[in-house]
PDB file of C-alpha atoms in Angstrom:
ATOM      1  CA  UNK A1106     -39.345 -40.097  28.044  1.00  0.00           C
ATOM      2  CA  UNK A1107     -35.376 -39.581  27.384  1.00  0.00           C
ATOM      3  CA  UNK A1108     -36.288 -37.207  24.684  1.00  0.00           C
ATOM      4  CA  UNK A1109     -38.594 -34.973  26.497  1.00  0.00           C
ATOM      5  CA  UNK A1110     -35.901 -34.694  29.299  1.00  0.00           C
ATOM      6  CA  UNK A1111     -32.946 -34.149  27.135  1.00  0.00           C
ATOM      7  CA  UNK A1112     -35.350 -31.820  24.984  1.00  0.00           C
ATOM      8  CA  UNK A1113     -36.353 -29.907  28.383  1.00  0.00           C
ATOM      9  CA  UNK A1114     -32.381 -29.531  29.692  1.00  0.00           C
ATOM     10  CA  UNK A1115     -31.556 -28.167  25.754  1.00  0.00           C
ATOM     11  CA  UNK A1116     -34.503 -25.690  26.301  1.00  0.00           C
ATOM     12  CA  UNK A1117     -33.171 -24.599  29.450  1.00  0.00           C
ATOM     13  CA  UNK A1118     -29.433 -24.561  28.187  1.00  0.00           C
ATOM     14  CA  UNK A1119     -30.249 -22.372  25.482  1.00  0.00           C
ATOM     15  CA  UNK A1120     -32.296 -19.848  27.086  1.00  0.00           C
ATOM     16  CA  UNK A1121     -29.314 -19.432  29.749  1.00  0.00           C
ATOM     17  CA  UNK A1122     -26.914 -18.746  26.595  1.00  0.00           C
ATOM     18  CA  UNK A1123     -29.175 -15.851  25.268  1.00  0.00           C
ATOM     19  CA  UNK A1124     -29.003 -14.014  28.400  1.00  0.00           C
ATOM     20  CA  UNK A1125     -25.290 -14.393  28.611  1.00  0.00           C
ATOM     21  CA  UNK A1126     -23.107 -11.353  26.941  1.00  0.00           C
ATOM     22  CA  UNK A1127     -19.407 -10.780  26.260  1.00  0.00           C
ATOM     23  CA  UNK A1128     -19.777  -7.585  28.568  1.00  0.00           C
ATOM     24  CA  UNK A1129     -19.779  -9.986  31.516  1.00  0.00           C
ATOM     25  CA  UNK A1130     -15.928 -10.309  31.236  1.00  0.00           C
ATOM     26  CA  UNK A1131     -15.286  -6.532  30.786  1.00  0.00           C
ATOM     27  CA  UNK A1132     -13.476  -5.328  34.226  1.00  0.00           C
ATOM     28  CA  UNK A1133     -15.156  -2.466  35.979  1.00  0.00           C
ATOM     29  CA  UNK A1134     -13.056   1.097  35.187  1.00  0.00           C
ATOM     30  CA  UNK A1135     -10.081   1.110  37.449  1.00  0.00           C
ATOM     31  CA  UNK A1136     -10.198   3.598  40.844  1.00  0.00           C
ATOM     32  CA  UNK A1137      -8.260   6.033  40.579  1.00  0.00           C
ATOM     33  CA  UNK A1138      -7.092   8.261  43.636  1.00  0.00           C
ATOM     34  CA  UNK A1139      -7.355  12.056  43.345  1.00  0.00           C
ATOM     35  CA  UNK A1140      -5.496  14.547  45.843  1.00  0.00           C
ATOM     36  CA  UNK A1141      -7.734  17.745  46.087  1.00  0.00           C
ATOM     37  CA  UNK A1142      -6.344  21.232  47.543  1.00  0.00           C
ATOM     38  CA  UNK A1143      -7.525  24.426  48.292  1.00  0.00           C
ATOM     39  CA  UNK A1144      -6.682  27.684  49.470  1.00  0.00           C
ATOM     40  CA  UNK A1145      -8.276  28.412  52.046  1.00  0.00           C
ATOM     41  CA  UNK A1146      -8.562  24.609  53.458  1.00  0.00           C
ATOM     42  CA  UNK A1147     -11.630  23.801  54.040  1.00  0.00           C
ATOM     43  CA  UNK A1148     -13.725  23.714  50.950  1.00  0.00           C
ATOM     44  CA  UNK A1149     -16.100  20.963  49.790  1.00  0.00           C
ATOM     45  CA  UNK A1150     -14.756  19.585  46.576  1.00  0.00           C
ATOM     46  CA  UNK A1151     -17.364  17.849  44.510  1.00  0.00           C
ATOM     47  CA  UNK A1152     -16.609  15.815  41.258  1.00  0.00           C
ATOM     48  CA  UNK A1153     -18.458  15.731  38.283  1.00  0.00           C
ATOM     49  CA  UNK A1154     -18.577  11.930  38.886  1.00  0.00           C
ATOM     50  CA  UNK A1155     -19.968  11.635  42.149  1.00  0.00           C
ATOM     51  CA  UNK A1156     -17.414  12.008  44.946  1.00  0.00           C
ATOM     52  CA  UNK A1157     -17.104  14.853  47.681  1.00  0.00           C
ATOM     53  CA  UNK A1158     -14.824  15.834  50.407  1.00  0.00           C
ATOM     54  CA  UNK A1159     -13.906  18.922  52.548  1.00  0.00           C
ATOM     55  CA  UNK A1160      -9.992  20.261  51.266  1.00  0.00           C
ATOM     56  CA  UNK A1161      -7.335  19.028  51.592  1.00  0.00           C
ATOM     57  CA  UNK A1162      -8.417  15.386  51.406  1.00  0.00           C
ATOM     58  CA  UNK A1163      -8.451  12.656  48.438  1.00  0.00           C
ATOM     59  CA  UNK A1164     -11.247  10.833  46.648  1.00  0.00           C
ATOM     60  CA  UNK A1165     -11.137   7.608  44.719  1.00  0.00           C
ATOM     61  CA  UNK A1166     -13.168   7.961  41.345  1.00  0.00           C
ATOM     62  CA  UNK A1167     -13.926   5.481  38.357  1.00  0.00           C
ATOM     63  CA  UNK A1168     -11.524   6.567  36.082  1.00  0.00           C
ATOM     64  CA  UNK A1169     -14.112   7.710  32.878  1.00  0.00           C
ATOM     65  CA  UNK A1170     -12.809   7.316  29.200  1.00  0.00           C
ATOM     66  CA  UNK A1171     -12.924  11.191  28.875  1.00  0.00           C
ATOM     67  CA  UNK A1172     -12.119  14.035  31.244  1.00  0.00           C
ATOM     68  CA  UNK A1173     -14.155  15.303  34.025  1.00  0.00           C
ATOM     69  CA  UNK A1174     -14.051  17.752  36.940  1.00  0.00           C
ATOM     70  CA  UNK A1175     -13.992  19.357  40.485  1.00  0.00           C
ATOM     71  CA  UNK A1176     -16.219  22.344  41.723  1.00  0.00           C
ATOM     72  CA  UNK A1177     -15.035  24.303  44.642  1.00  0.00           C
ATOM     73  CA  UNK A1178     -17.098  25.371  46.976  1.00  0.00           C
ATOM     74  CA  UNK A1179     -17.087  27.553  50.467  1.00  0.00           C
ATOM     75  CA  UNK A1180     -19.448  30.046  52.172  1.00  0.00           C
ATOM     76  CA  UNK A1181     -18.464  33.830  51.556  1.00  0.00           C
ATOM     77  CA  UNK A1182     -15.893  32.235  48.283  1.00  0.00           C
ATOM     78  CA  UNK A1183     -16.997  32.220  44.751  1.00  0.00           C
ATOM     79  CA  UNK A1184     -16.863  28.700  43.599  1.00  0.00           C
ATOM     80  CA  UNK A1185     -14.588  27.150  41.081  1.00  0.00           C
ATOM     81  CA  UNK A1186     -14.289  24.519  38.561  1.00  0.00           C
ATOM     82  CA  UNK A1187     -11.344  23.099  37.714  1.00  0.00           C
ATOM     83  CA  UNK A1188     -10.751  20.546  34.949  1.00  0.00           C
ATOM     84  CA  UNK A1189      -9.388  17.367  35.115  1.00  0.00           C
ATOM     85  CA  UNK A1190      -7.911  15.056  32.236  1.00  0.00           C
ATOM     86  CA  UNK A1191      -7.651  11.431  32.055  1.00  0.00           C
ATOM     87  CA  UNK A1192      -4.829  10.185  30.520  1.00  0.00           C
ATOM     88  CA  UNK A1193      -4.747   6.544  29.633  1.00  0.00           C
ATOM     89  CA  UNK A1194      -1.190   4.346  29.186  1.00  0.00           C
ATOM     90  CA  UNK A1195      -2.430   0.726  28.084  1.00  0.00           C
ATOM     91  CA  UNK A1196       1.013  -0.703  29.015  1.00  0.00           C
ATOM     92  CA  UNK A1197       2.382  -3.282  26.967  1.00  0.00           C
ATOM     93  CA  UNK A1198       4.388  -7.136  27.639  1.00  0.00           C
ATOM     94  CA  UNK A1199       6.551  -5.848  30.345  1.00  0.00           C
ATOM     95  CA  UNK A1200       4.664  -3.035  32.258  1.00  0.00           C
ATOM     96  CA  UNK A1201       0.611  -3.293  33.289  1.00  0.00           C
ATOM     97  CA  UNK A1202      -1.795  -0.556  32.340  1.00  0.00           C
ATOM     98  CA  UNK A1203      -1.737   2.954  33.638  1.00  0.00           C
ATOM     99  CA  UNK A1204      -4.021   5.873  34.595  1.00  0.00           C
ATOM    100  CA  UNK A1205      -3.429   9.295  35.191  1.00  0.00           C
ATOM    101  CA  UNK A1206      -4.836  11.977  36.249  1.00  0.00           C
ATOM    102  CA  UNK A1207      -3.690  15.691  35.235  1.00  0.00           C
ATOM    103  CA  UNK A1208      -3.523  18.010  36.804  1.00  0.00           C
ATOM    104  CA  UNK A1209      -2.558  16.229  40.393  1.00  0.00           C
ATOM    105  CA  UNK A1210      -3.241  17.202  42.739  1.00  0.00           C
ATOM    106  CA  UNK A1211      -5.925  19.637  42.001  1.00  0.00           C
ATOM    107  CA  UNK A1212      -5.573  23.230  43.557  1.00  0.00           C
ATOM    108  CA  UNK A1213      -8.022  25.970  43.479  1.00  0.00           C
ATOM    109  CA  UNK A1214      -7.543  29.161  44.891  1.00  0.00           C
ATOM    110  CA  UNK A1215     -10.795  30.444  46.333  1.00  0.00           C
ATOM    111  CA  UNK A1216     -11.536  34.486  46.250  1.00  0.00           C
ATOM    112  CA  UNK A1217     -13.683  36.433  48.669  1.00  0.00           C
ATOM    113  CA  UNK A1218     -16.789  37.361  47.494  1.00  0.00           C
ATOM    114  CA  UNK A1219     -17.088  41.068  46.877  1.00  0.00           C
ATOM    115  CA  UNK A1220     -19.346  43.076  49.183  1.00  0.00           C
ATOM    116  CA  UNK A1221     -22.287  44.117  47.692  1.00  0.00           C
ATOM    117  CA  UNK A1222     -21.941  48.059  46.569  1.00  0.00           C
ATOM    118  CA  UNK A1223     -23.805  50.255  48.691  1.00  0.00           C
ATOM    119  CA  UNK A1224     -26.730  51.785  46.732  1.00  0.00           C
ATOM    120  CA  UNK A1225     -26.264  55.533  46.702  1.00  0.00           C
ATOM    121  CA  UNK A1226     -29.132  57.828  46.943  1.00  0.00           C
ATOM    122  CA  UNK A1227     -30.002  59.674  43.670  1.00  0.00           C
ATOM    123  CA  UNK A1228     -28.980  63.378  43.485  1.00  0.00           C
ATOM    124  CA  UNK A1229     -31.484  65.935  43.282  1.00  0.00           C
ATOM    125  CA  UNK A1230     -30.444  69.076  41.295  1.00  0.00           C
ATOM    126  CA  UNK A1231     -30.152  72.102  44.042  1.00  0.00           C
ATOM    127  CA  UNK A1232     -32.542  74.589  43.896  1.00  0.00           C
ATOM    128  CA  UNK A1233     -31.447  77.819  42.859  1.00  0.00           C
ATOM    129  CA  UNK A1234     -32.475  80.633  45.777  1.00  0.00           C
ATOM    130  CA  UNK A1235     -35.591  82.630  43.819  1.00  0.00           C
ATOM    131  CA  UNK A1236     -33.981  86.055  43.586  1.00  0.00           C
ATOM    132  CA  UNK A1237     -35.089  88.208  46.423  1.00  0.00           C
ATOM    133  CA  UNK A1238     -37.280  91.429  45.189  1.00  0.00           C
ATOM    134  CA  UNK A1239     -35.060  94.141  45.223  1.00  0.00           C
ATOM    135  CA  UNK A1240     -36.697  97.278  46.448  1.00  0.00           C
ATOM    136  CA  UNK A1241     -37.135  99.552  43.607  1.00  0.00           C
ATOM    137  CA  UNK A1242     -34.916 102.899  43.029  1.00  0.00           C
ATOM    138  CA  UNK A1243     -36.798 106.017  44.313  1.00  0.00           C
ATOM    139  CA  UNK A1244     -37.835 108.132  41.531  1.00  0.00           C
ATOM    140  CA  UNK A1245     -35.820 111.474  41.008  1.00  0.00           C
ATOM    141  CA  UNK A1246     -37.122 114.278  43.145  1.00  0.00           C
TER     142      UNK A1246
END
């Protein structure tokens, strides 16, 4: 009976090792805060990661292992994307690990949209006045 118990517990032990993995241990990314600005205030600033705010304002994102990026957006603006980079310092004995973000804080200068152009009405050639008939010259008497 000992041997079907400790045979049992093994069983179990085993199958609780094969679902185990080494990325259990890995820490999730670091947050990283990121200052957003825009002229005019105002405009929702969306990441490429997730995040979104209303300018001027700041948004913590998972700092990603390459860049990513922030889309301006306001009514009666034309929208723009900025890039952001994300430099990584891994530190060493005396200093802990660092992340950066580039450039901070992100700006974007919004411009009006231009106003539609007004459709101009095609031009018709002018019509050339028929020549009136011109009496004919009395004949020689």
């Amino acid at each position: 009976m000992r041997r079907v118990i400790a045979i049992a517990v093994a069983g179990m032990v085993l199958a609780g090792c094969s679902s185990f993995s080494l990325d259990s241990f890995k820490s999730a990314p670091p947050l990283v805060p990121v200052a957003l600005e825009s002229a005019p205030p105002g405009a929702e600033a969306t990441t490429s990661l997730g995040p979104a705010c209303k300018t001027p304002c700041s948004v913590q994102v998972p700092a990603p292992d390459a860049g990513f990026s922030v889309t301006f957006a306001m009514a009666k603006f034309e929208p723009v994307t900025v890039p952001i980079q994300v430099i990584r310092n891994p530190g060493d004995f005396a200093s802990p690990p660092t992340t950066i973000i580039e450039p901070s804080p992100v700006f974007a200068e919004l411009r009006p949209v231009a106003p539609p152009a007004k459709a101009r009405k095609p031009m018709r050639p002018k019509k050339k006045p028929k020549a009136a008939a011109a009496p004919a010259p009395a004949a020689p008497r």
